[in-house]
mmCIF file of C-alpha atoms in Angstrom:
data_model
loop_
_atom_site.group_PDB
_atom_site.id
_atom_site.type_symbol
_atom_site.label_atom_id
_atom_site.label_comp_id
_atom_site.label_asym_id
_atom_site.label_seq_id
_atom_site.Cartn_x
_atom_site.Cartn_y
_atom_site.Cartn_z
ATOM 1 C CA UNK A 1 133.172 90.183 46.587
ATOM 2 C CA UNK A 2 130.947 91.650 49.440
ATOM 3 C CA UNK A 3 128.764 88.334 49.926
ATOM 4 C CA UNK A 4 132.592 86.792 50.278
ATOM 5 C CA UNK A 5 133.912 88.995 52.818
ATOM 6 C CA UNK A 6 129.984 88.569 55.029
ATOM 7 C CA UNK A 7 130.256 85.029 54.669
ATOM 8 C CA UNK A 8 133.891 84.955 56.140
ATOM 9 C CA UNK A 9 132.876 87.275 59.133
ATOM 10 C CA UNK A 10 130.074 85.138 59.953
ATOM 11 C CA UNK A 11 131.701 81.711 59.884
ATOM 12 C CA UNK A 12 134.172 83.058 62.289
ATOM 13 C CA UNK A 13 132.082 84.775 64.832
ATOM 14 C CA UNK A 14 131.631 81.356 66.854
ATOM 15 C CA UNK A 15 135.336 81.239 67.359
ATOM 16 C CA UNK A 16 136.343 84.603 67.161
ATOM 17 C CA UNK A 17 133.550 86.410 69.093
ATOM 18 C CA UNK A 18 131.744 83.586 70.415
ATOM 19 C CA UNK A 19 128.430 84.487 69.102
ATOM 20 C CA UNK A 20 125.850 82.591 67.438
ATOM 21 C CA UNK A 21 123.822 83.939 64.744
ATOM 22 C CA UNK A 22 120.068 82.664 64.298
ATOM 23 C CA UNK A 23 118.108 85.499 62.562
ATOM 24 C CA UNK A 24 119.284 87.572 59.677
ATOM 25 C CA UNK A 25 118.767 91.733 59.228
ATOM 26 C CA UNK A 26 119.564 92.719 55.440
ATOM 27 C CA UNK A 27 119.277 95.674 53.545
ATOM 28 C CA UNK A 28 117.994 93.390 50.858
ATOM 29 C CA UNK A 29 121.362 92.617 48.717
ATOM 30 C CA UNK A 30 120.209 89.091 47.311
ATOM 31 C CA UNK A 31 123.564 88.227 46.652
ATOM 32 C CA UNK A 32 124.779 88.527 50.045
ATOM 33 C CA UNK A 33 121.388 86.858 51.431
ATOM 34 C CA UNK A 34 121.802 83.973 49.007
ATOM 35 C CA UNK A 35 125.059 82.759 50.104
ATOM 36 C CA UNK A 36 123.966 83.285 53.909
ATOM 37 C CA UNK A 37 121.547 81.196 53.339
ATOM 38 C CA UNK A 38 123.512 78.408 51.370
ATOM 39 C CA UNK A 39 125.954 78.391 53.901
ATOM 40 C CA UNK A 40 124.166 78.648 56.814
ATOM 41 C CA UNK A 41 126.473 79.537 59.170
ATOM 42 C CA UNK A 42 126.887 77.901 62.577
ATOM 43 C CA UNK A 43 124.173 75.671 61.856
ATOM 44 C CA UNK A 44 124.085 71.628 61.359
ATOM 45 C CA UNK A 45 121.081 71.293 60.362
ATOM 46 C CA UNK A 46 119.286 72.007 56.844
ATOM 47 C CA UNK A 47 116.023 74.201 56.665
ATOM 48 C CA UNK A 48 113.969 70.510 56.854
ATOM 49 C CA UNK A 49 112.385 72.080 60.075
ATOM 50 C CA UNK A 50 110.826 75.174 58.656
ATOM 51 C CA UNK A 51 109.561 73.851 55.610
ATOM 52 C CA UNK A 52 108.102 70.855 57.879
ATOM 53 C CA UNK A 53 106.175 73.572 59.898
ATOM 54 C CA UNK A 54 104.605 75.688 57.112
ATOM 55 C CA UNK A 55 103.526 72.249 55.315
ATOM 56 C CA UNK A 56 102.269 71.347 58.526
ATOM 57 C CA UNK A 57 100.825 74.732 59.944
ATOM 58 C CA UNK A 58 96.974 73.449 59.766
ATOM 59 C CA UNK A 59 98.304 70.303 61.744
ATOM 60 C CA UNK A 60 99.088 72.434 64.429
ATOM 61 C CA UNK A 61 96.012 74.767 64.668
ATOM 62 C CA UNK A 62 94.375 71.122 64.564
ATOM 63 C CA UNK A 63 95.846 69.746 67.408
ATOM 64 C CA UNK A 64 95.131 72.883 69.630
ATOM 65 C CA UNK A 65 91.286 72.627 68.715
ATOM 66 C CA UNK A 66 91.245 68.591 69.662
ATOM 67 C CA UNK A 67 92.932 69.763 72.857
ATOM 68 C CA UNK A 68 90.431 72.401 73.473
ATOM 69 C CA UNK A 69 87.625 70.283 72.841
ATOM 70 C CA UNK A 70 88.757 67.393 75.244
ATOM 71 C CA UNK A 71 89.221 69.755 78.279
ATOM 72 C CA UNK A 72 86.228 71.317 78.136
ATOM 73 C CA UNK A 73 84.058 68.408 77.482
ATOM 74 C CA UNK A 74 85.602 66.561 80.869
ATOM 75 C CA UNK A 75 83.590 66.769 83.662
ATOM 76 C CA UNK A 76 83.930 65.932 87.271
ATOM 77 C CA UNK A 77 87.071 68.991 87.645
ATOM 78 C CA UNK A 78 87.446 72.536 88.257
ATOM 79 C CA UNK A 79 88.163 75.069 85.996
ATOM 80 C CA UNK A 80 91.424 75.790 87.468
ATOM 81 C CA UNK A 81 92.449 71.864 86.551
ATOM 82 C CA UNK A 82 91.052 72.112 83.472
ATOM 83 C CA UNK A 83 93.025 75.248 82.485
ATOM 84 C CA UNK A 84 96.171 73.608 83.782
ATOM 85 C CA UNK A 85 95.717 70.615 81.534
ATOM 86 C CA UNK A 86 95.319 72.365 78.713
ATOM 87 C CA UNK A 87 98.029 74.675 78.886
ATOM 88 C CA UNK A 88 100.550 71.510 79.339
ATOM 89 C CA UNK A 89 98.584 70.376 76.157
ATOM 90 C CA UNK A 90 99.358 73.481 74.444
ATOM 91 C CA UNK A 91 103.060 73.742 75.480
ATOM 92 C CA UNK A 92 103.184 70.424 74.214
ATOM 93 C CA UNK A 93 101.523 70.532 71.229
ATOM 94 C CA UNK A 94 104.892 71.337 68.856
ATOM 95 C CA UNK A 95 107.009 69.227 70.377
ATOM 96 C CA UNK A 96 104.642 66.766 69.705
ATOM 97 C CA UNK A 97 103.948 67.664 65.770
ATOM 98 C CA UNK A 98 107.862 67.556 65.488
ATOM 99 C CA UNK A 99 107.719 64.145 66.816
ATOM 100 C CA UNK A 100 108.940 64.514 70.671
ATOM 101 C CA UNK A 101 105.952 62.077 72.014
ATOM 102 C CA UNK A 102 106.933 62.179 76.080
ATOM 103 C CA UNK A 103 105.011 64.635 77.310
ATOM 104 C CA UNK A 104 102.121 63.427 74.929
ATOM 105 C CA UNK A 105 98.574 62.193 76.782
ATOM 106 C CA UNK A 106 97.374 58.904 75.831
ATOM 107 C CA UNK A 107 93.865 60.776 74.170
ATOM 108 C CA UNK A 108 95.943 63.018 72.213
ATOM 109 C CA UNK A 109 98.473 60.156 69.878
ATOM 110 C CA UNK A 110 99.691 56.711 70.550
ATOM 111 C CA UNK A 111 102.966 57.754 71.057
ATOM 112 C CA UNK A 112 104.787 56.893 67.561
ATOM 113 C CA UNK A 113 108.311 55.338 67.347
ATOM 114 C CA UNK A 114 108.712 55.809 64.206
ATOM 115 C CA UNK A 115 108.387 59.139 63.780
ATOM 116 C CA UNK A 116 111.899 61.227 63.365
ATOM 117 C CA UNK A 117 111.830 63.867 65.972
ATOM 118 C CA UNK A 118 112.864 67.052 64.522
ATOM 119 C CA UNK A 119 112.537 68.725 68.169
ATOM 120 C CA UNK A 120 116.659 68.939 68.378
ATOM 121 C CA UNK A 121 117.292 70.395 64.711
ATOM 122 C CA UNK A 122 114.059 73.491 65.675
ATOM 123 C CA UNK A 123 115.677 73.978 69.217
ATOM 124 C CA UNK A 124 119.477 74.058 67.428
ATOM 125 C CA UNK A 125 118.157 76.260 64.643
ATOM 126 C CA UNK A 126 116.217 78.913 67.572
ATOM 127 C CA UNK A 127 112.747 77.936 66.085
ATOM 128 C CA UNK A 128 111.162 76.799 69.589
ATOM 129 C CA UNK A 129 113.725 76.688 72.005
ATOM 130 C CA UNK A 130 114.639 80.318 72.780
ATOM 131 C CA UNK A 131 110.762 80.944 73.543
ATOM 132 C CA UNK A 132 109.209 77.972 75.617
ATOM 133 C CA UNK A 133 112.553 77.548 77.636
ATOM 134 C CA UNK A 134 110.968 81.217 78.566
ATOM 135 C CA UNK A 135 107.986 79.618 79.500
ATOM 136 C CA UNK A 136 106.702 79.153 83.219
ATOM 137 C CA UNK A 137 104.179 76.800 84.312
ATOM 138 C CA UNK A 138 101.719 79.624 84.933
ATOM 139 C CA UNK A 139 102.318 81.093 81.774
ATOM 140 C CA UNK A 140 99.286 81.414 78.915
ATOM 141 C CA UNK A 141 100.891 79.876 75.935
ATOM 142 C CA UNK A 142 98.838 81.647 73.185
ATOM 143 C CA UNK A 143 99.641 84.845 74.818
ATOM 144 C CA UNK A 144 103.583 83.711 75.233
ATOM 145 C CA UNK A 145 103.852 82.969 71.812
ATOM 146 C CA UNK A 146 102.185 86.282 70.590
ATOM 147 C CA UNK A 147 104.490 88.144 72.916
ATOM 148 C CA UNK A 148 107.694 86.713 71.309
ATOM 149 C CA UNK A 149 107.010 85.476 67.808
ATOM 150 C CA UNK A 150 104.232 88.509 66.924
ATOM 151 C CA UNK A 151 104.537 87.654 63.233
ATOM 152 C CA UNK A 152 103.682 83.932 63.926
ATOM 153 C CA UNK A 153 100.955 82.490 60.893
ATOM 154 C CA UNK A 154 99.731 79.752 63.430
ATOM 155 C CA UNK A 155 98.831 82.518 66.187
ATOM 156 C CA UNK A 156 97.256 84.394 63.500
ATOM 157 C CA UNK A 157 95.646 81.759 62.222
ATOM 158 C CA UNK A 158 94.264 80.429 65.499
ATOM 159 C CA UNK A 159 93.901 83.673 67.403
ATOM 160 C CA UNK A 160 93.703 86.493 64.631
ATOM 161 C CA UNK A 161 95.539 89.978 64.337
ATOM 162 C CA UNK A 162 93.470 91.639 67.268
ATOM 163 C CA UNK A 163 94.536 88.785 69.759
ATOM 164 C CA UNK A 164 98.275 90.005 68.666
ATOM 165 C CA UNK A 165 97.447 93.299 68.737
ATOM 166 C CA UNK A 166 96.398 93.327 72.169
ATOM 167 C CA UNK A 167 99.152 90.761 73.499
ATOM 168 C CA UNK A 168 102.132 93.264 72.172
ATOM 169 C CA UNK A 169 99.593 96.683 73.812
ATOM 170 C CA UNK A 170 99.727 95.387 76.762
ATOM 171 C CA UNK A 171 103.468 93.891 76.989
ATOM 172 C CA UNK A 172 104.284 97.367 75.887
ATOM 173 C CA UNK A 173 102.479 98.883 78.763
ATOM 174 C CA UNK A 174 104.219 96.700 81.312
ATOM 175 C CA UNK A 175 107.290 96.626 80.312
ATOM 176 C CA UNK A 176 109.513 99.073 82.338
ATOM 177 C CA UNK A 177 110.768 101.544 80.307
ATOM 178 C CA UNK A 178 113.797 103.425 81.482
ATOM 179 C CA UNK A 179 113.868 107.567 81.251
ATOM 180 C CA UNK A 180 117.376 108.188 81.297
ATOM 181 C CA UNK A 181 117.705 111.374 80.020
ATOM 182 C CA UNK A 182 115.250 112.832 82.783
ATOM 183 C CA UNK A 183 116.987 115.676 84.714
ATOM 184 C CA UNK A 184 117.574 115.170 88.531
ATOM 185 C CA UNK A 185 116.682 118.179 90.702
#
């Protein structure tokens, strides 16, 4: 009877409220969970995106070690074009494992065309979209990601726990944090 009356609420918040749900906070009641989760309100797509990423998680760390290797092997630039090159190379890096090939360099894949790109259903679904639409160009993507998705496996796996550690310390540090209840004199 509850999961009913959460389902309902959340298949009209679109229209009602105009808000979009993309994560879920539970006290742990499977039943209501469950039928969240069946339903999957205001959502088009099926969960083909997240299961393709934790199938695919060591593809990933792969593709940021190939990229790694390439820059720094390249001679004849500066470390300032070097750095640039890779960071596009890391931005790019999942839309290229979920088959978005445009940005892709011709060293890194041969641009496949018959690959379904899952980039649309990850964006829709708030996998990758709501962070590297964040994103500037001067912007470390390791560091990014860690600062937004701290429970990531694929930072953790490439960078380890101290790397996140130290990304969310110091976002906490300079972040400005507002003292409202301070007396004026």
């Amino acid at each position: 009877m509850e999961a009913d009356g959460v389902v309902e609420g959340f298949l009209k918040s679109l229209e009602m409220h105009g808000l979009k749900f993309n994560r879920l906070i539970g006290d742990g009641d499977s039943s209501v969970t469950k039928r969240l989760h069946e339903i999957q309100p205001n959502s088009k797509y099926p969960l083909r995106v997240p299961k393709f990423i934790l199938k695919n998680i060591y593809r990933f760390r792969s593709d940021v070690t190939k990229a790694a290797k390439r820059w720094r092997n390249l001679n004849g630039l500066t470390i300032s074009q070097k750095m640039k090159g890779i960071r596009k190379d890391l931005s790019n890096g999942p839309f290229h494992r979920l088959g978005d090939h445009t940005n892709c360099e011709t060293y890194f894949c041969d641009s496949k065309t018959n690959e379904r790109n899952l980039v649309p259903e990850a964006v829709g679904r708030g996998i990758i979209g709501l962070v590297l639409q964040k994103w500037t160009k001067d912007d470390i993507p390791f560091v990014e990601h860690a600062k937004w998705n701290p429970k990531c496996i694929f930072v953790l796996l490439c960078k380890g726990n101290e790397f996140i550690e130290n990304v969310k310390n110091e976002y906490v540090k300079s972040a400005h944090v507002c003292d409202c209840n301070q007396s004026k004199s």
